[in-house]
mmCIF file of C-alpha atoms and ligand atoms in Angstrom:
data_model
loop_
_atom_site.group_PDB
_atom_site.id
_atom_site.type_symbol
_atom_site.label_atom_id
_atom_site.label_comp_id
_atom_site.label_asym_id
_atom_site.label_seq_id
_atom_site.Cartn_x
_atom_site.Cartn_y
_atom_site.Cartn_z
ATOM 1 C CA MET A 19 -20.345 -48.800 -38.164
ATOM 2 C CA ASP A 20 -23.391 -50.655 -39.295
ATOM 3 C CA ALA A 21 -26.373 -50.826 -37.049
ATOM 4 C CA ASN A 22 -27.428 -54.365 -36.622
ATOM 5 C CA PHE A 23 -29.430 -55.814 -33.782
ATOM 6 C CA ASP A 24 -27.628 -59.127 -34.103
ATOM 7 C CA GLN A 25 -24.385 -57.419 -33.280
ATOM 8 C CA LEU A 26 -25.416 -55.379 -30.249
ATOM 9 C CA ASP A 27 -22.790 -57.007 -28.054
ATOM 10 C CA GLU A 28 -20.020 -56.404 -30.546
ATOM 11 C CA LEU A 29 -21.111 -52.783 -31.005
ATOM 12 C CA ARG A 30 -21.010 -52.281 -27.281
ATOM 13 C CA GLU A 31 -17.565 -53.839 -26.881
ATOM 14 C CA ALA A 32 -16.190 -51.818 -29.780
ATOM 15 C CA GLY A 33 -17.648 -48.570 -28.420
ATOM 16 C CA LEU A 34 -16.362 -49.152 -24.888
ATOM 17 C CA ALA A 35 -12.904 -50.038 -26.228
ATOM 18 C CA ARG A 36 -12.839 -46.794 -28.203
ATOM 19 C CA VAL A 37 -13.804 -44.811 -25.084
ATOM 20 C CA HIS A 38 -11.233 -46.619 -23.028
ATOM 21 C CA ALA A 39 -8.497 -45.924 -25.571
ATOM 22 C CA ALA A 40 -9.333 -42.219 -25.998
ATOM 23 C CA ALA A 41 -6.217 -40.219 -25.116
ATOM 24 C CA ASP A 42 -7.858 -36.829 -24.913
ATOM 25 C CA SER A 43 -11.194 -35.056 -25.011
ATOM 26 C CA ASP A 44 -11.090 -34.730 -28.813
ATOM 27 C CA ALA A 45 -10.903 -38.509 -29.242
ATOM 28 C CA LEU A 46 -13.722 -38.877 -26.746
ATOM 29 C CA ARG A 47 -15.837 -36.381 -28.610
ATOM 30 C CA LEU A 48 -15.384 -38.387 -31.778
ATOM 31 C CA VAL A 49 -16.753 -41.573 -30.174
ATOM 32 C CA GLU A 50 -19.628 -39.582 -28.752
ATOM 33 C CA ARG A 51 -20.517 -38.230 -32.165
ATOM 34 C CA GLU A 52 -20.229 -41.617 -33.864
ATOM 35 C CA PHE A 53 -22.394 -43.463 -31.377
ATOM 36 C CA LEU A 54 -24.787 -41.069 -29.702
ATOM 37 C CA GLU A 55 -25.549 -38.163 -31.982
ATOM 38 C CA LYS A 56 -27.768 -37.660 -34.994
ATOM 39 C CA GLY A 57 -26.774 -40.134 -37.719
ATOM 40 C CA GLY A 58 -24.835 -42.220 -35.186
ATOM 41 C CA VAL A 59 -25.042 -45.912 -34.317
ATOM 42 C CA VAL A 60 -27.781 -45.641 -31.716
ATOM 43 C CA ALA A 61 -29.934 -43.407 -33.945
ATOM 44 C CA ALA A 62 -29.555 -45.912 -36.791
ATOM 45 C CA LEU A 63 -30.627 -48.773 -34.521
ATOM 46 C CA LEU A 64 -33.697 -46.849 -33.375
ATOM 47 C CA ALA A 65 -34.563 -46.114 -37.008
ATOM 48 C CA GLU A 66 -34.500 -49.861 -37.725
ATOM 49 C CA ILE A 67 -37.017 -50.720 -35.008
ATOM 50 C CA PRO A 68 -40.184 -50.223 -37.112
ATOM 51 C CA LYS A 69 -38.787 -52.721 -39.629
ATOM 52 C CA LEU A 70 -38.444 -55.419 -36.997
ATOM 53 C CA ALA A 71 -41.063 -58.063 -36.476
ATOM 54 C CA PRO A 72 -43.582 -56.688 -33.936
ATOM 55 C CA GLU A 73 -42.569 -59.136 -31.202
ATOM 56 C CA LYS A 74 -38.903 -58.106 -31.577
ATOM 57 C CA ARG A 75 -39.471 -54.358 -31.381
ATOM 58 C CA ARG A 76 -39.582 -54.048 -27.604
ATOM 59 C CA GLU A 77 -36.414 -56.063 -27.198
ATOM 60 C CA GLY A 78 -34.749 -54.019 -29.954
ATOM 61 C CA GLY A 79 -35.641 -50.737 -28.287
ATOM 62 C CA GLN A 80 -34.282 -51.903 -24.970
ATOM 63 C CA GLY A 81 -31.063 -53.117 -26.591
ATOM 64 C CA ALA A 82 -30.509 -49.798 -28.349
ATOM 65 C CA ASN A 83 -31.135 -47.860 -25.126
ATOM 66 C CA GLN A 84 -28.805 -50.076 -23.111
ATOM 67 C CA LEU A 85 -26.081 -49.517 -25.672
ATOM 68 C CA LYS A 86 -26.692 -45.777 -25.511
ATOM 69 C CA THR A 87 -26.524 -45.696 -21.694
ATOM 70 C CA ALA A 88 -23.415 -47.854 -21.543
ATOM 71 C CA ILE A 89 -21.507 -45.640 -23.982
ATOM 72 C CA GLN A 90 -22.784 -42.459 -22.324
ATOM 73 C CA ASN A 91 -21.659 -43.560 -18.857
ATOM 74 C CA ALA A 92 -18.293 -44.736 -20.093
ATOM 75 C CA ILE A 93 -17.706 -41.369 -21.826
ATOM 76 C CA GLY A 94 -18.684 -39.483 -18.676
ATOM 77 C CA GLU A 95 -16.286 -41.469 -16.521
ATOM 78 C CA LYS A 96 -13.465 -41.202 -19.004
ATOM 79 C CA ARG A 97 -13.978 -37.453 -19.300
ATOM 80 C CA GLU A 98 -13.570 -37.025 -15.540
ATOM 81 C CA ALA A 99 -10.477 -39.220 -15.488
ATOM 82 C CA LEU A 100 -8.894 -37.143 -18.267
ATOM 83 C CA LEU A 101 -9.675 -33.908 -16.419
ATOM 84 C CA GLU A 102 -8.166 -35.188 -13.198
ATOM 85 C CA ALA A 103 -5.056 -36.327 -15.017
ATOM 86 C CA SER A 104 -4.616 -32.911 -16.627
ATOM 87 C CA LEU A 105 -4.988 -31.210 -13.222
ATOM 88 C CA MET A 106 -2.275 -33.425 -11.841
ATOM 89 C CA VAL A 107 0.024 -32.483 -14.676
ATOM 90 C CA GLU A 108 -0.713 -28.820 -13.943
ATOM 91 C CA ALA A 109 0.013 -29.374 -10.280
ATOM 92 C CA GLY A 110 3.459 -30.573 -11.204
ATOM 93 C CA GLY A 111 3.337 -34.315 -11.255
ATOM 94 C CA GLY A 112 1.284 -37.297 -10.313
ATOM 95 C CA SER A 113 1.639 -36.756 -6.577
ATOM 96 C CA PHE A 114 -0.793 -33.881 -6.179
ATOM 97 C CA ASP A 115 -2.838 -34.363 -3.033
ATOM 98 C CA PRO A 116 -5.571 -31.745 -2.586
ATOM 99 C CA THR A 117 -6.079 -32.771 1.041
ATOM 100 C CA LEU A 118 -2.603 -31.685 2.148
ATOM 101 C CA PRO A 119 -2.402 -28.332 4.003
ATOM 102 C CA ALA A 120 -1.357 -25.366 1.844
ATOM 103 C CA ALA A 121 2.251 -24.187 1.855
ATOM 104 C CA PRO A 122 2.740 -21.281 4.281
ATOM 105 C CA MET A 123 2.404 -17.826 2.703
ATOM 106 C CA GLU A 124 5.071 -15.231 3.369
ATOM 107 C CA ARG A 125 3.407 -12.093 4.686
ATOM 108 C CA GLY A 126 6.244 -9.598 4.363
ATOM 109 C CA SER A 127 6.416 -6.659 6.751
ATOM 110 C CA LEU A 128 5.427 -3.021 6.960
ATOM 111 C CA HIS A 129 7.799 -0.450 5.514
ATOM 112 C CA PRO A 130 9.976 1.114 8.245
ATOM 113 C CA ILE A 131 8.438 4.518 7.514
ATOM 114 C CA THR A 132 4.956 3.098 7.984
ATOM 115 C CA GLN A 133 6.043 1.515 11.251
ATOM 116 C CA VAL A 134 7.510 4.723 12.643
ATOM 117 C CA THR A 135 4.550 6.774 11.427
ATOM 118 C CA ARG A 136 2.149 4.565 13.355
ATOM 119 C CA GLU A 137 4.345 4.759 16.423
ATOM 120 C CA VAL A 138 4.525 8.556 16.267
ATOM 121 C CA GLU A 139 0.755 8.754 15.796
ATOM 122 C CA GLU A 140 0.221 6.631 18.898
ATOM 123 C CA ILE A 141 2.544 8.747 21.023
ATOM 124 C CA PHE A 142 0.845 11.996 20.055
ATOM 125 C CA GLN A 143 -2.627 10.526 20.317
ATOM 126 C CA SER A 144 -1.785 9.586 23.911
ATOM 127 C CA MET A 145 -1.037 13.297 24.428
ATOM 128 C CA GLY A 146 -4.459 14.277 23.095
ATOM 129 C CA TYR A 147 -3.539 15.053 19.492
ATOM 130 C CA THR A 148 -5.733 14.312 16.487
ATOM 131 C CA VAL A 149 -4.083 12.837 13.377
ATOM 132 C CA LEU A 150 -4.886 14.741 10.177
ATOM 133 C CA ASP A 151 -4.229 14.059 6.513
ATOM 134 C CA GLY A 152 -4.019 16.446 3.586
ATOM 135 C CA PRO A 153 -3.577 16.548 -0.196
ATOM 136 C CA GLU A 154 -0.126 15.806 -1.650
ATOM 137 C CA VAL A 155 -0.896 17.982 -4.664
ATOM 138 C CA GLU A 156 -1.423 21.345 -3.048
ATOM 139 C CA LEU A 157 -2.384 24.873 -4.016
ATOM 140 C CA ASP A 158 0.297 27.558 -3.944
ATOM 141 C CA PHE A 159 -1.859 29.355 -1.368
ATOM 142 C CA TYR A 160 -1.626 26.556 1.204
ATOM 143 C CA ASN A 161 1.929 25.456 0.483
ATOM 144 C CA PHE A 162 3.440 28.969 0.431
ATOM 145 C CA GLN A 163 1.313 32.092 0.645
ATOM 146 C CA ALA A 164 -0.693 31.288 3.743
ATOM 147 C CA LEU A 165 2.499 30.118 5.460
ATOM 148 C CA ASN A 166 3.975 33.575 5.158
ATOM 149 C CA ILE A 167 6.207 32.581 2.252
ATOM 150 C CA PRO A 168 5.957 35.483 -0.180
ATOM 151 C CA ALA A 169 6.463 35.196 -3.928
ATOM 152 C CA ASP A 170 10.141 36.175 -3.775
ATOM 153 C CA HIS A 171 11.151 33.729 -1.024
ATOM 154 C CA PRO A 172 13.994 31.332 -1.971
ATOM 155 C CA ALA A 173 11.899 28.322 -0.914
ATOM 156 C CA ARG A 174 9.665 28.969 -3.898
ATOM 157 C CA GLU A 175 12.418 28.755 -6.442
ATOM 158 C CA HIS A 176 11.946 26.180 -9.116
ATOM 159 C CA GLN A 177 14.895 24.003 -8.194
ATOM 160 C CA ASP A 178 13.244 23.182 -4.873
ATOM 161 C CA THR A 179 9.666 22.711 -5.915
ATOM 162 C CA PHE A 180 7.902 20.357 -8.289
ATOM 163 C CA TRP A 181 5.340 22.488 -10.036
ATOM 164 C CA CYS A 182 2.400 20.547 -11.441
ATOM 165 C CA ASP A 183 0.671 23.421 -13.104
ATOM 166 C CA HIS A 184 1.775 27.040 -13.016
ATOM 167 C CA GLU A 185 -1.529 28.397 -14.274
ATOM 168 C CA GLN A 186 -3.523 26.670 -11.586
ATOM 169 C CA ASN A 187 -0.735 27.198 -9.062
ATOM 170 C CA LEU A 188 -0.516 23.517 -8.196
ATOM 171 C CA VAL A 189 2.585 22.060 -6.552
ATOM 172 C CA LEU A 190 3.614 18.772 -5.022
ATOM 173 C CA ARG A 191 3.635 19.896 -1.412
ATOM 174 C CA THR A 192 7.166 20.641 -0.194
ATOM 175 C CA GLN A 193 6.174 20.238 3.460
ATOM 176 C CA THR A 194 3.251 18.983 5.542
ATOM 177 C CA SER A 195 2.635 22.528 6.839
ATOM 178 C CA PRO A 196 -0.168 23.368 4.368
ATOM 179 C CA VAL A 197 -2.358 21.072 6.447
ATOM 180 C CA GLN A 198 -1.870 23.500 9.360
ATOM 181 C CA ILE A 199 -3.809 26.093 7.391
ATOM 182 C CA ARG A 200 -6.446 23.558 6.378
ATOM 183 C CA ALA A 201 -6.796 22.561 10.043
ATOM 184 C CA MET A 202 -7.216 26.190 11.149
ATOM 185 C CA GLU A 203 -9.885 26.705 8.501
ATOM 186 C CA THR A 204 -11.958 23.768 9.673
ATOM 187 C CA LEU A 205 -11.319 23.295 13.407
ATOM 188 C CA GLU A 206 -12.471 25.500 16.276
ATOM 189 C CA PRO A 207 -9.656 26.413 18.714
ATOM 190 C CA PRO A 208 -8.393 25.149 21.028
ATOM 191 C CA PHE A 209 -7.054 22.063 19.216
ATOM 192 C CA ARG A 210 -3.909 20.018 18.778
ATOM 193 C CA VAL A 211 -3.159 18.056 15.639
ATOM 194 C CA ILE A 212 -0.337 16.190 13.972
ATOM 195 C CA VAL A 213 0.024 15.647 10.252
ATOM 196 C CA PRO A 214 2.252 12.828 9.071
ATOM 197 C CA GLY A 215 2.779 12.508 5.333
ATOM 198 C CA ARG A 216 4.852 12.441 2.176
ATOM 199 C CA VAL A 217 6.504 15.587 0.875
ATOM 200 C CA PHE A 218 8.430 16.311 -2.301
ATOM 201 C CA ARG A 219 11.455 18.401 -3.259
ATOM 202 C CA ASN A 220 13.088 18.856 -6.614
ATOM 203 C CA GLU A 221 16.610 18.286 -5.334
ATOM 204 C CA ALA A 222 19.800 16.621 -6.462
ATOM 205 C CA LEU A 223 19.857 13.231 -4.799
ATOM 206 C CA ASP A 224 22.529 12.107 -2.375
ATOM 207 C CA ALA A 225 22.734 10.208 0.903
ATOM 208 C CA THR A 226 20.758 12.867 2.760
ATOM 209 C CA HIS A 227 18.534 14.226 -0.044
ATOM 210 C CA GLU A 228 15.635 12.488 -1.741
ATOM 211 C CA HIS A 229 12.868 13.770 -4.024
ATOM 212 C CA THR A 230 10.308 12.128 -1.733
ATOM 213 C CA PHE A 231 10.507 11.966 2.030
ATOM 214 C CA HIS A 232 8.277 11.961 5.084
ATOM 215 C CA GLN A 233 7.505 14.505 7.729
ATOM 216 C CA VAL A 234 5.301 14.868 10.712
ATOM 217 C CA GLU A 235 3.958 18.268 11.512
ATOM 218 C CA GLY A 236 2.435 19.348 14.811
ATOM 219 C CA LEU A 237 0.186 22.307 15.579
ATOM 220 C CA VAL A 238 -1.274 23.363 18.906
ATOM 221 C CA VAL A 239 -3.669 26.306 19.027
ATOM 222 C CA GLY A 240 -4.954 27.626 22.342
ATOM 223 C CA GLU A 241 -4.932 30.515 24.791
ATOM 224 C CA ASP A 242 -1.553 31.558 26.189
ATOM 225 C CA ILE A 243 0.434 28.883 24.362
ATOM 226 C CA ASN A 244 4.142 29.340 25.075
ATOM 227 C CA VAL A 245 7.624 28.116 24.203
ATOM 228 C CA GLY A 246 7.919 26.157 27.465
ATOM 229 C CA GLN A 247 4.981 23.979 26.440
ATOM 230 C CA LEU A 248 6.559 23.464 23.034
ATOM 231 C CA ILE A 249 9.855 22.278 24.534
ATOM 232 C CA GLY A 250 8.055 20.085 27.052
ATOM 233 C CA THR A 251 6.025 18.467 24.273
ATOM 234 C CA LEU A 252 9.064 17.745 22.125
ATOM 235 C CA LYS A 253 10.990 16.337 25.094
ATOM 236 C CA SER A 254 8.200 13.949 26.086
ATOM 237 C CA PHE A 255 7.857 12.848 22.494
ATOM 238 C CA LEU A 256 11.584 12.219 22.021
ATOM 239 C CA THR A 257 11.840 10.365 25.322
ATOM 240 C CA GLU A 258 9.056 8.049 24.152
ATOM 241 C CA VAL A 259 10.558 7.537 20.723
ATOM 242 C CA PHE A 260 14.096 6.828 21.892
ATOM 243 C CA GLN A 261 12.922 5.077 25.038
ATOM 244 C CA LYS A 262 15.268 7.129 27.188
ATOM 245 C CA GLU A 263 15.506 10.631 28.620
ATOM 246 C CA THR A 264 16.609 12.801 25.703
ATOM 247 C CA ASP A 265 18.324 16.160 26.123
ATOM 248 C CA VAL A 266 17.295 18.879 23.707
ATOM 249 C CA ARG A 267 18.805 22.233 22.910
ATOM 250 C CA LEU A 268 17.242 25.123 21.034
ATOM 251 C CA ARG A 269 19.017 27.434 18.652
ATOM 252 C CA PRO A 270 17.397 30.364 16.883
ATOM 253 C CA GLY A 271 16.194 29.291 13.451
ATOM 254 C CA PHE A 272 14.436 31.079 10.651
ATOM 255 C CA PHE A 273 11.241 29.663 9.213
ATOM 256 C CA PRO A 274 8.838 32.155 7.660
ATOM 257 C CA PHE A 275 5.792 30.701 9.383
ATOM 258 C CA VAL A 276 7.027 30.964 12.979
ATOM 259 C CA GLU A 277 8.210 33.832 15.148
ATOM 260 C CA PRO A 278 10.346 33.178 17.084
ATOM 261 C CA GLY A 279 11.621 30.052 15.319
ATOM 262 C CA PHE A 280 14.004 27.434 16.635
ATOM 263 C CA GLU A 281 16.163 24.614 15.468
ATOM 264 C CA VAL A 282 16.021 21.740 17.906
ATOM 265 C CA ASP A 283 19.099 19.589 18.469
ATOM 266 C CA ILE A 284 19.003 16.370 20.427
ATOM 267 C CA ARG A 285 21.776 14.517 22.215
ATOM 268 C CA CYS A 286 23.434 12.163 19.771
ATOM 269 C CA PRO A 287 21.751 8.784 20.219
ATOM 270 C CA PHE A 288 24.914 6.968 19.144
ATOM 271 C CA CYS A 289 27.589 8.257 21.464
ATOM 272 C CA ASP A 290 28.507 10.055 24.665
ATOM 273 C CA THR A 291 31.691 11.731 23.578
ATOM 274 C CA GLY A 292 31.318 12.384 19.866
ATOM 275 C CA CYS A 293 31.081 10.339 16.675
ATOM 276 C CA LYS A 294 30.720 10.591 12.905
ATOM 277 C CA VAL A 295 26.943 11.074 13.037
ATOM 278 C CA CYS A 296 27.169 14.138 15.296
ATOM 279 C CA SER A 297 30.438 15.403 13.806
ATOM 280 C CA ASP A 298 31.974 15.029 17.267
ATOM 281 C CA THR A 299 29.634 17.608 18.780
ATOM 282 C CA THR A 300 27.358 15.122 20.636
ATOM 283 C CA TRP A 301 24.375 17.078 19.256
ATOM 284 C CA VAL A 302 22.279 16.171 16.229
ATOM 285 C CA GLU A 303 20.027 18.611 14.422
ATOM 286 C CA TYR A 304 16.569 17.203 14.628
ATOM 287 C CA CYS A 305 13.613 19.468 13.967
ATOM 288 C CA GLY A 306 12.343 22.953 13.347
ATOM 289 C CA CYS A 307 9.694 24.619 15.462
ATOM 290 C CA GLY A 308 8.439 27.868 16.899
ATOM 291 C CA MET A 309 5.524 30.032 17.848
ATOM 292 C CA VAL A 310 3.152 30.341 14.895
ATOM 293 C CA HIS A 311 3.446 33.696 13.128
ATOM 294 C CA PRO A 312 0.322 35.876 13.555
ATOM 295 C CA ASN A 313 0.132 36.228 9.756
ATOM 296 C CA VAL A 314 -0.255 32.470 9.483
ATOM 297 C CA LEU A 315 -2.983 32.370 12.128
ATOM 298 C CA ARG A 316 -4.840 35.103 10.269
ATOM 299 C CA ALA A 317 -4.427 33.300 6.933
ATOM 300 C CA GLY A 318 -6.101 30.293 8.595
ATOM 301 C CA GLY A 319 -8.972 32.500 9.792
ATOM 302 C CA ILE A 320 -7.968 32.484 13.460
ATOM 303 C CA ASP A 321 -8.107 35.570 15.694
ATOM 304 C CA SER A 322 -4.417 36.125 16.468
ATOM 305 C CA GLU A 323 -5.266 38.535 19.315
ATOM 306 C CA ARG A 324 -7.058 35.862 21.240
ATOM 307 C CA TRP A 325 -5.301 32.638 20.204
ATOM 308 C CA SER A 326 -1.658 31.685 20.079
ATOM 309 C CA ALA A 327 -0.023 28.552 18.741
ATOM 310 C CA PHE A 328 3.149 26.550 18.432
ATOM 311 C CA ALA A 329 4.154 24.291 15.583
ATOM 312 C CA PHE A 330 6.905 21.824 14.885
ATOM 313 C CA GLY A 331 7.982 19.709 11.950
ATOM 314 C CA MET A 332 10.367 16.804 11.777
ATOM 315 C CA GLY A 333 11.576 14.164 9.401
ATOM 316 C CA LEU A 334 10.250 10.645 9.859
ATOM 317 C CA ASP A 335 12.931 9.190 7.583
ATOM 318 C CA ARG A 336 15.520 10.904 9.745
ATOM 319 C CA LEU A 337 13.996 9.388 12.851
ATOM 320 C CA VAL A 338 14.281 5.861 11.443
ATOM 321 C CA MET A 339 17.819 6.599 10.282
ATOM 322 C CA MET A 340 18.879 7.727 13.742
ATOM 323 C CA ARG A 341 17.236 4.868 15.549
ATOM 324 C CA ASN A 342 18.530 2.187 13.220
ATOM 325 C CA LYS A 343 21.913 3.634 12.285
ATOM 326 C CA ILE A 344 21.032 3.925 8.607
ATOM 327 C CA ASP A 345 23.288 6.315 6.726
ATOM 328 C CA ASP A 346 21.586 6.608 3.334
ATOM 329 C CA LEU A 347 18.164 8.218 2.966
ATOM 330 C CA ARG A 348 17.751 6.766 -0.526
ATOM 331 C CA GLN A 349 17.273 3.281 0.933
ATOM 332 C CA PHE A 350 13.699 4.125 1.900
ATOM 333 C CA MET A 351 12.462 4.681 -1.633
ATOM 334 C CA GLY A 352 14.847 2.152 -3.183
ATOM 335 C CA GLY A 353 12.556 -0.865 -2.857
ATOM 336 C CA ASP A 354 15.498 -3.175 -2.153
ATOM 337 C CA LEU A 355 14.132 -6.186 -0.286
ATOM 338 C CA ARG A 356 17.503 -6.894 1.350
ATOM 339 C CA PHE A 357 17.042 -3.567 3.112
ATOM 340 C CA LEU A 358 13.306 -3.811 3.789
ATOM 341 C CA GLU A 359 13.415 -7.367 5.114
ATOM 342 C CA GLN A 360 15.412 -6.187 8.118
ATOM 343 C CA PHE A 361 12.386 -4.410 9.557
HETATM 344 ZN ZN1 ZN B 18 27.529 11.082 18.187
#
């Protein structure tokens, strides 16, 4: 476009029309270059000023600057309008209103295992227990040896245990009990702790077996600890959890780390006279427990002449299953929202 002071008005109209018609930022950029940049219309006008008659120069300079400002402003406004329009398209149509309140966000819920874990922690904390945590990848020493599980014990066989590294004797812990030893090493008796956590077994999967499940372990170390206290503790806990007086029954059970050891059955929470869950016996196997074996106390660096202890371990998955009438353990790790949304 030629730069001519006689045509300032026409130049302005033409420039503004071009800005107005620009459909996108590329078109706008082109107008900007043509009018405002080096070698553009305004620059050409300014270059002409010295050739004007002296009395016309001032007027010429003003005219060129007014043209420049007008085009600049128009480009700025158009650029904003284009941006806004593109945001509206992104927002899904021309009706985007940034002042409207945001759509509600769905928050989801805690996993049923997390819920029950917190509940169990609260119950035991109210009884003076401390909640402990421990490593999920554990040394052979803590997972087996120190728990009185010698090298030839069936629990160590490969089909039950995920070995991470044979040379370093690392396993995925098969129980939460290793934390008992870690607790004994670090705490001064008397103390009472619980250890909730994930455990792992290399097992064939079915409705009652999973490679990953959850336990809570309890350990009480003190002077003259006895079986009566153990039973009393479990009964108060179960009464809290099931929100009703719960009968328990003890049968002898063998666990290498306790002596004597017991299997604890509880009254079937589903029936009075027998059902599928309890195989018509009205009793359901619930947890293992016992008086801690002196070898285990010694492995944890505790004087077994002076101190005695009881321990118990139970399945958290099993607890949720019993309370909510769930019959397949695999649901917990399945990640199926139809299942999880019910909690
Ligand atoms: Zn039953």
